Amino acid sequence: MKTKIYPGFASGEIRVPSSKSVVHRLLICACLCNTNLTINDVDINDDILATVSCLRNLKAKINIENNKIEICKGIDIDNILDEVIMDANFSASTLRFLIPLSSKLSKKVIFKGRESLIARPNDIYKSLYEKENKIFDIKNNEICIEGALESHEFVIDGSISSQFISGLLFYLPLVSNDSVIKVTNEFSSKPYVLLTISILKEFGIDINITNNLIYIKGGQSYKASNKEIYAEGDYSQAAYFFCLGAIDGKIYINNLKHDSLQGDKKIITLLEQVNAFVKTTADGYYLEKQNLKLIDNEFDLLDTPDLAPILLVLLSMVSGSSIVKNVRRLKFKESNRILAMKEELEKLDIDIECSLDENEIKLLGKKEIILNKDIEVSSHNDHRIFMALAILGVSIKGTGKLIIDGTECITKSYPKFLDDLHKLNILTEKVND
């Protein structure tokens, strides 16, 4: 399906959905507790459903009703299954968070997923399992694992994804001996590892981190201090509306914790670099259009690669040359987001180029992007590309409009994204293929 985005001035108030990053982690921890729990204020999307499905296959009993997820029975970690088949769909978090844990709970684990998911880098896990003479085969859009990790000293390349580290952190407290993880090279997305550790501590798990060393005490058990848990709002999704308000709007964004550990909270710092107006409110933030200009033209996304598509849209609307650094990992997302954004922005005559090592993007922004005819752009079947281009479509001037293909991809993380645009008085229209 294609969607036509009508330019307009965004105004009003929205509640952003619950943090996908937080809910994944809460679900896993809750299912490892020997008690009934309810996670409230959850906005369901395809990625969350993938994690729920996999946890159910590990024999957790989970009910979903409206915006509540009830864990009626947790996982029995002493009941080792013979074989379990898990479908992670498109969710890299589901896959990477559950690989170590599931291989402890079942003699044989087969992970299925969309082709693009299985093709994403998993060599870090593969090398860990093969080092211990365990089976870790990747073929035919499946990953087959036989045997659980036993070593208690792990050396992890931190430059690929923090999800491998988080996956180990869910698992290692359950082994008998203490463990240590040494992170080498860049420790990218470190705030998301800190988020994992923070949530684990809420469930009674003792983990300590010093620089690039993480110490995990063995023989622990998951305990719930509260039977009612509330999921916080998502800064990753809010980033689209932060930028929309800064470019062309007056928007109240609610359901955001000011002291959140989510890495993508960095969107506020990035907006400060372009002189955006951001005001803190009781339950979130208020954004209002003002003259955008480059205060600092270098933007570092080492810890927050998911912000890249919407940041590039924002910088397209700010006069001057800017550099977005540490973007190499964008190649390994739902699409190659470096090439995808370059291809689509060039259709709008934005001057954008990538460095030879694919770790920097240079972009020459304009004060206004003017279209005098409709232009079709591609989402590349990537939810973050679609949403970023939609924000761009709202902000262009002239008689032309953006038509974006692949609307279905937003169900991965934000099924009600277009509904929330409508709440801000922005018009969209379905277009027949």
Coordinates of C-alpha atoms in Angstrom, one line a residue:
M1 CA 0.0 0.0 0.0
K2 CA 1.1 3.6 -0.7
T3 CA 0.3 6.7 1.3
K4 CA 0.1 10.3 0.1
I5 CA 1.3 12.8 2.7
Y6 CA -0.3 16.2 2.6
P7 CA 1.9 19.1 3.8
G8 CA 0.6 21.1 6.7
F9 CA 1.2 22.7 10.0
A10 CA 1.2 20.1 12.8
S11 CA -0.6 21.2 16.0
G12 CA -2.1 19.4 18.9
E13 CA -1.2 16.7 21.5
I14 CA -0.3 13.1 21.2
R15 CA 0.6 10.3 23.5
V16 CA 3.6 8.3 22.2
P17 CA 3.4 4.5 22.4
S18 CA 5.2 2.4 25.0
S19 CA 8.9 1.8 24.5
K20 CA 9.5 -1.3 22.4
S21 CA 13.0 -1.5 24.0
V22 CA 11.6 -1.5 27.5
V23 CA 8.7 -3.9 26.8
H24 CA 11.0 -6.5 25.3
R25 CA 13.1 -6.5 28.4
L26 CA 10.2 -6.4 30.8
L27 CA 8.6 -9.4 29.1
I28 CA 11.7 -11.6 29.3
C29 CA 12.3 -10.7 32.9
A30 CA 8.7 -11.2 33.9
C31 CA 8.6 -14.6 32.3
L32 CA 11.6 -15.7 34.4
C33 CA 9.8 -14.9 37.6
N34 CA 7.9 -17.5 39.6
T35 CA 4.8 -15.3 40.0
N36 CA 2.0 -13.8 38.0
L37 CA 2.6 -10.3 36.6
T38 CA 0.8 -7.7 34.6
I39 CA 2.6 -5.2 32.3
N40 CA 0.3 -2.2 31.7
D41 CA 0.2 0.6 29.1
V42 CA 1.7 -1.6 26.4
D43 CA 1.1 -0.6 22.7
I44 CA 1.2 -3.9 20.8
N45 CA 3.2 -4.1 17.6
D46 CA 4.7 -6.9 15.4
D47 CA 8.0 -6.9 17.3
I48 CA 6.4 -7.3 20.7
L49 CA 4.1 -10.1 19.4
A50 CA 7.3 -11.9 18.2
T51 CA 8.8 -11.8 21.6
V52 CA 5.5 -13.0 23.2
S53 CA 5.3 -15.8 20.7
C54 CA 8.8 -17.0 21.4
L55 CA 8.3 -16.9 25.2
R56 CA 5.1 -18.9 24.8
N57 CA 7.1 -21.5 22.9
L58 CA 9.3 -21.7 26.0
K59 CA 6.1 -22.6 27.9
A60 CA 5.3 -19.2 29.4
K61 CA 1.6 -18.6 29.6
I62 CA 0.8 -15.0 28.4
N63 CA -2.5 -13.3 27.8
I64 CA -2.9 -10.0 25.9
E65 CA -5.9 -7.9 26.5
N66 CA -6.1 -4.3 25.1
N67 CA -3.0 -2.6 26.5
K68 CA -2.2 -5.2 29.1
I69 CA 0.1 -8.2 28.9
E70 CA -0.5 -10.7 31.7
I71 CA 2.1 -13.3 32.5
C72 CA -0.1 -16.1 34.1
K73 CA 2.7 -18.6 34.3
G74 CA 6.4 -18.0 33.9
I75 CA 9.1 -20.2 32.3
D76 CA 10.2 -23.3 34.3
I77 CA 14.0 -23.0 33.9
D78 CA 14.5 -26.5 35.3
N79 CA 12.2 -28.1 32.7
I80 CA 14.6 -28.6 29.7
L81 CA 12.7 -29.0 26.5
D82 CA 13.9 -31.4 23.7
E83 CA 13.3 -29.0 20.8
V84 CA 11.7 -25.6 20.4
I85 CA 10.9 -23.6 17.2
M86 CA 10.9 -19.8 17.6
D87 CA 9.7 -17.3 15.0
A88 CA 11.2 -13.9 15.6
N89 CA 9.6 -12.4 12.4
F90 CA 11.5 -9.2 11.7
S91 CA 12.6 -8.5 15.3
A92 CA 16.3 -8.5 15.9
S93 CA 15.7 -7.7 19.6
T94 CA 13.6 -10.9 20.0
L95 CA 16.2 -13.0 18.2
R96 CA 19.3 -11.7 19.9
F97 CA 17.8 -11.3 23.4
L98 CA 16.5 -14.9 23.4
I99 CA 19.3 -16.9 21.8
P100 CA 21.4 -17.6 24.9
L101 CA 18.5 -18.1 27.2
S102 CA 16.5 -20.4 24.9
S103 CA 19.6 -22.6 24.3
K104 CA 19.7 -23.2 28.0
L105 CA 16.0 -24.1 28.2
S106 CA 16.0 -26.5 25.2
K107 CA 18.4 -29.1 23.9
K108 CA 17.7 -27.9 20.3
V109 CA 16.5 -24.5 19.3
I110 CA 15.5 -23.4 15.8
F111 CA 15.0 -19.7 15.2
K112 CA 13.0 -18.7 12.2
G113 CA 12.5 -15.2 10.8
R114 CA 12.1 -13.1 7.8
E115 CA 15.0 -13.4 5.4
S116 CA 16.3 -9.9 6.1
L117 CA 16.4 -10.7 9.9
I118 CA 18.4 -14.0 9.6
A119 CA 20.8 -12.3 7.2
R120 CA 21.7 -9.6 9.8
P121 CA 25.0 -10.1 11.6
N122 CA 24.9 -12.9 14.2
D123 CA 28.6 -13.9 13.9
I124 CA 29.3 -12.8 17.5
Y125 CA 27.0 -15.5 18.9
K126 CA 28.1 -18.0 16.3
S127 CA 31.8 -17.6 17.3
L128 CA 30.9 -18.0 21.0
Y129 CA 29.0 -21.2 20.5
E130 CA 31.5 -22.7 18.1
K131 CA 34.4 -21.9 20.5
E132 CA 32.7 -24.2 23.0
N133 CA 32.0 -26.9 20.3
K134 CA 28.3 -26.2 20.3
I135 CA 26.2 -26.2 17.1
F136 CA 25.2 -22.8 15.7
D137 CA 24.2 -23.2 12.1
I138 CA 22.7 -20.4 9.9
K139 CA 21.0 -21.6 6.7
N140 CA 17.7 -21.5 4.9
N141 CA 16.5 -18.5 6.8
E142 CA 17.0 -20.4 10.1
I143 CA 19.4 -20.5 12.9
C144 CA 19.8 -23.9 14.6
I145 CA 21.4 -24.1 18.0
E146 CA 22.3 -27.2 20.1
G147 CA 23.9 -26.7 23.5
A148 CA 24.1 -23.9 26.0
L149 CA 27.0 -21.5 26.6
E150 CA 29.2 -22.6 29.5
S151 CA 32.2 -20.3 29.5
H152 CA 32.1 -17.6 32.1
E153 CA 34.5 -15.1 30.4
F154 CA 33.1 -13.6 27.2
V155 CA 34.9 -11.1 24.9
I156 CA 32.4 -9.3 22.8
D157 CA 33.0 -6.8 19.9
G158 CA 30.8 -3.9 21.0
S159 CA 30.9 -2.2 17.6
I160 CA 28.2 -4.4 15.9
S161 CA 25.2 -4.3 18.3
S162 CA 24.6 -4.0 22.0
Q163 CA 21.8 -6.6 21.7
F164 CA 24.3 -9.5 21.9
I165 CA 25.5 -8.1 25.3
S166 CA 21.9 -7.7 26.5
G167 CA 21.1 -11.3 25.4
L168 CA 23.9 -12.6 27.6
L169 CA 22.8 -10.5 30.5
F170 CA 19.4 -12.1 30.6
Y171 CA 21.0 -15.6 30.6
L172 CA 24.2 -15.4 32.7
P173 CA 22.6 -14.7 36.1
L174 CA 21.0 -18.2 35.8
V175 CA 24.2 -20.2 35.4
S176 CA 25.9 -21.5 38.5
N177 CA 29.2 -19.5 38.4
D178 CA 30.0 -15.8 38.1
S179 CA 30.7 -14.4 34.7
V180 CA 32.4 -11.4 33.1
I181 CA 31.8 -9.8 29.8
K182 CA 34.7 -7.7 28.3
V183 CA 33.5 -5.3 25.6
T184 CA 36.2 -4.6 22.9
N185 CA 36.4 -1.9 20.2
E186 CA 33.6 0.7 20.3
F187 CA 30.9 0.1 22.9
S188 CA 28.1 1.2 20.7
S189 CA 24.6 1.8 22.0
K190 CA 25.9 1.5 25.6
P191 CA 22.8 3.3 27.0
Y192 CA 20.7 0.3 25.9
V193 CA 23.0 -2.1 27.9
L194 CA 22.6 0.2 30.8
L195 CA 18.8 0.1 30.3
T196 CA 19.0 -3.7 30.3
I197 CA 21.0 -3.7 33.6
S198 CA 18.5 -1.2 35.2
I199 CA 15.5 -3.4 34.3
L200 CA 17.3 -6.5 35.5
K201 CA 18.0 -4.9 38.8
E202 CA 14.2 -4.2 39.2
F203 CA 13.9 -8.0 39.0
G204 CA 16.5 -8.6 41.7
I205 CA 19.4 -9.4 39.4
D206 CA 22.9 -8.2 40.6
I207 CA 25.0 -6.9 37.7
N208 CA 27.9 -4.4 37.9
I209 CA 29.5 -2.5 35.1
T210 CA 32.8 -0.7 35.2
N211 CA 33.9 1.0 31.9
N212 CA 33.9 -1.9 29.4
L213 CA 33.7 -4.7 31.9
I214 CA 30.5 -6.2 33.1
Y215 CA 30.4 -8.5 36.1
I216 CA 27.5 -11.0 36.6
K217 CA 27.0 -13.0 39.7
G218 CA 25.9 -16.5 39.0
G219 CA 23.2 -18.6 40.7
Q220 CA 20.7 -15.8 40.9
S221 CA 16.9 -15.9 40.5
Y222 CA 14.4 -13.4 39.0
K223 CA 12.1 -11.9 41.6
A224 CA 9.3 -9.3 41.0
S225 CA 9.0 -6.4 43.5
N226 CA 5.7 -5.4 42.0
K227 CA 3.0 -7.5 40.3
E228 CA 1.8 -4.4 38.4
I229 CA 4.4 -2.9 36.0
Y230 CA 3.9 0.1 33.8
A231 CA 5.7 0.5 30.5
E232 CA 7.2 4.0 29.8
G233 CA 6.8 5.9 26.5
D234 CA 9.1 5.5 23.6
Y235 CA 11.7 8.2 22.8
S236 CA 12.6 6.4 19.5
Q237 CA 9.0 6.9 18.2
A238 CA 8.7 10.3 19.8
A239 CA 11.7 11.5 17.8
Y240 CA 9.6 11.8 14.7
F241 CA 7.2 14.2 16.4
F242 CA 10.0 16.1 18.1
C243 CA 11.4 16.8 14.7
L244 CA 8.0 17.6 13.2
G245 CA 7.3 20.1 15.9
A246 CA 10.7 21.7 15.5
I247 CA 10.4 22.0 11.7
D248 CA 6.8 23.0 11.3
G249 CA 4.5 22.7 14.3
K250 CA 3.2 23.3 17.8
I251 CA 3.1 19.8 19.4
Y252 CA 2.7 18.5 23.0
I253 CA 4.3 15.0 23.3
N254 CA 3.1 13.1 26.3
N255 CA 3.9 9.8 28.0
L256 CA 7.7 10.3 28.3
K257 CA 9.9 9.9 31.4
H258 CA 12.3 12.8 31.8
D259 CA 14.8 10.5 33.6
S260 CA 14.5 7.7 31.1
L261 CA 17.6 5.6 30.3
Q262 CA 16.5 5.1 26.7
G263 CA 19.4 6.0 24.4
D264 CA 17.2 7.7 21.9
K265 CA 16.4 10.4 24.4
K266 CA 19.4 11.9 22.8
I267 CA 17.1 13.4 20.2
I268 CA 16.7 16.4 22.6
T269 CA 20.5 17.0 22.5
L270 CA 20.5 16.7 18.7
L271 CA 17.6 19.2 18.4
E272 CA 19.6 21.7 20.6
Q273 CA 22.3 21.5 17.9
V274 CA 19.9 23.1 15.4
N275 CA 18.4 25.7 17.7
A276 CA 15.1 23.9 18.1
F277 CA 12.6 25.1 20.8
V278 CA 12.0 22.2 23.3
K279 CA 10.2 22.8 26.5
T280 CA 9.7 20.3 29.3
T281 CA 6.1 19.6 30.5
A282 CA 4.8 17.6 33.4
D283 CA 4.3 14.4 31.3
G284 CA 6.6 15.1 28.3
Y285 CA 7.7 18.0 26.1
Y286 CA 6.4 20.8 24.0
L287 CA 7.9 21.6 20.6
E288 CA 7.3 24.8 18.6
K289 CA 8.6 25.9 15.3
Q290 CA 11.3 28.6 15.3
N291 CA 14.2 29.5 13.1
L292 CA 16.4 26.5 12.8
K293 CA 20.1 26.9 12.3
L294 CA 23.2 24.8 12.8
I295 CA 24.8 25.5 16.2
D296 CA 27.1 22.5 15.9
N297 CA 27.2 20.8 12.5
E298 CA 28.6 17.4 13.7
F299 CA 26.1 14.8 14.9
D300 CA 27.4 11.6 16.6
L301 CA 25.1 8.5 16.4
L302 CA 27.4 5.9 17.9
D303 CA 24.9 5.1 20.7
T304 CA 21.7 6.0 18.8
P305 CA 21.7 4.6 15.2
D306 CA 17.9 4.4 15.0
L307 CA 17.7 8.2 15.0
A308 CA 19.6 8.4 11.7
P309 CA 16.6 8.5 9.3
I310 CA 14.7 11.2 11.1
L311 CA 17.8 13.2 11.9
L312 CA 18.7 13.3 8.1
V313 CA 15.2 14.6 7.4
L314 CA 15.6 17.3 10.1
L315 CA 19.0 18.3 8.7
S316 CA 17.6 18.4 5.2
M317 CA 15.4 21.3 6.4
V318 CA 18.2 23.3 8.1
S319 CA 20.4 25.5 5.8
G320 CA 24.1 24.5 5.8
S321 CA 26.4 21.5 5.6
S322 CA 26.3 18.9 8.4
I323 CA 28.1 15.7 9.1
V324 CA 26.5 12.6 10.7
K325 CA 29.1 10.3 12.3
N326 CA 29.3 6.7 13.4
V327 CA 26.6 5.4 11.1
R328 CA 28.3 2.2 9.8
R329 CA 25.8 0.0 11.6
L330 CA 22.9 1.4 9.6
K331 CA 23.8 -1.1 6.8
F332 CA 22.6 -3.9 9.0
K333 CA 19.1 -2.7 9.9
E334 CA 15.8 -3.6 8.3
S335 CA 17.3 -2.0 5.2
N336 CA 20.6 -0.5 4.4
R337 CA 19.5 2.8 5.9
I338 CA 22.6 4.7 4.6
L339 CA 21.8 3.9 1.0
A340 CA 18.0 4.0 1.4
M341 CA 18.0 7.6 2.8
K342 CA 20.6 8.7 0.3
E343 CA 18.4 7.4 -2.6
E344 CA 15.2 8.9 -1.4
L345 CA 16.6 12.3 -0.3
E346 CA 18.3 12.7 -3.7
K347 CA 14.9 12.4 -5.4
L348 CA 14.2 15.7 -3.6
D349 CA 17.4 17.3 -4.8
I350 CA 19.1 17.1 -1.4
D351 CA 22.9 17.0 -1.7
I352 CA 24.0 13.9 0.4
E353 CA 27.0 11.7 0.2
C354 CA 28.6 8.9 2.2
S355 CA 32.2 8.4 3.2
L356 CA 34.2 5.5 1.6
D357 CA 34.2 3.7 4.9
E358 CA 30.4 4.2 5.1
N359 CA 30.7 5.6 8.6
E360 CA 29.9 9.3 7.9
I361 CA 27.2 11.0 5.9
K362 CA 27.5 14.6 4.7
L363 CA 24.4 16.5 3.9
L364 CA 23.7 20.0 2.6
G365 CA 20.4 21.2 3.9
K366 CA 17.9 23.8 2.6
K367 CA 15.7 26.2 4.5
E368 CA 12.7 24.8 2.4
I369 CA 12.1 21.9 0.1
I370 CA 9.7 22.9 -2.6
L371 CA 7.8 20.4 -4.8
N372 CA 5.6 21.4 -7.7
K373 CA 4.6 17.8 -8.6
D374 CA 3.9 14.6 -6.7
I375 CA 7.0 12.5 -6.1
E376 CA 7.0 8.8 -5.2
V377 CA 9.5 7.6 -2.7
S378 CA 10.2 4.2 -1.2
S379 CA 10.1 3.0 2.4
H380 CA 12.4 0.1 1.5
N381 CA 10.1 -1.9 3.7
D382 CA 11.7 -0.2 6.7
H383 CA 9.4 1.3 9.3
R384 CA 11.9 4.0 10.3
I385 CA 12.4 5.1 6.7
F386 CA 8.7 5.3 6.1
M387 CA 8.1 7.4 9.2
A388 CA 11.0 9.7 8.5
L389 CA 9.8 10.3 5.0
A390 CA 6.3 11.0 6.2
I391 CA 7.6 13.8 8.5
L392 CA 9.4 15.2 5.4
G393 CA 6.2 15.0 3.4
V394 CA 4.4 17.1 6.0
S395 CA 7.1 19.8 5.9
I396 CA 7.6 20.3 2.2
K397 CA 6.3 23.4 0.4
G398 CA 4.7 23.8 -3.0
T399 CA 1.8 22.1 -4.8
G400 CA 3.5 18.7 -4.9
K401 CA 3.2 15.9 -2.4
L402 CA 5.2 12.8 -1.3
I403 CA 3.7 9.4 -2.0
I404 CA 5.4 6.7 0.1
D405 CA 5.2 3.0 -0.7
G406 CA 5.2 0.1 1.8
T407 CA 2.9 1.6 4.4
E408 CA 2.4 -1.9 5.9
C409 CA 6.0 -1.8 7.4
I410 CA 5.0 0.5 10.2
T411 CA 3.1 -2.4 11.9
K412 CA 6.6 -3.5 13.0
S413 CA 6.9 -0.8 15.7
Y414 CA 4.2 1.9 15.4
P415 CA 0.9 0.7 13.8
K416 CA -0.9 3.9 14.8
F417 CA 1.7 6.3 13.4
L418 CA -0.6 7.7 10.7
D419 CA -3.5 8.0 13.2
D420 CA -1.2 10.1 15.4
L421 CA -0.4 12.3 12.4
H422 CA -4.1 12.8 11.9
K423 CA -4.5 13.9 15.6
L424 CA -2.0 16.7 14.7
N425 CA -4.3 17.9 11.9
I426 CA -2.1 16.3 9.2
L427 CA -3.9 14.7 6.2
T428 CA -2.9 11.4 4.6
E429 CA -4.5 9.4 1.8
K430 CA -4.3 5.8 0.8
V431 CA -3.1 5.4 -2.8
N432 CA -3.8 2.3 -4.9
D433 CA -0.8 0.6 -6.3

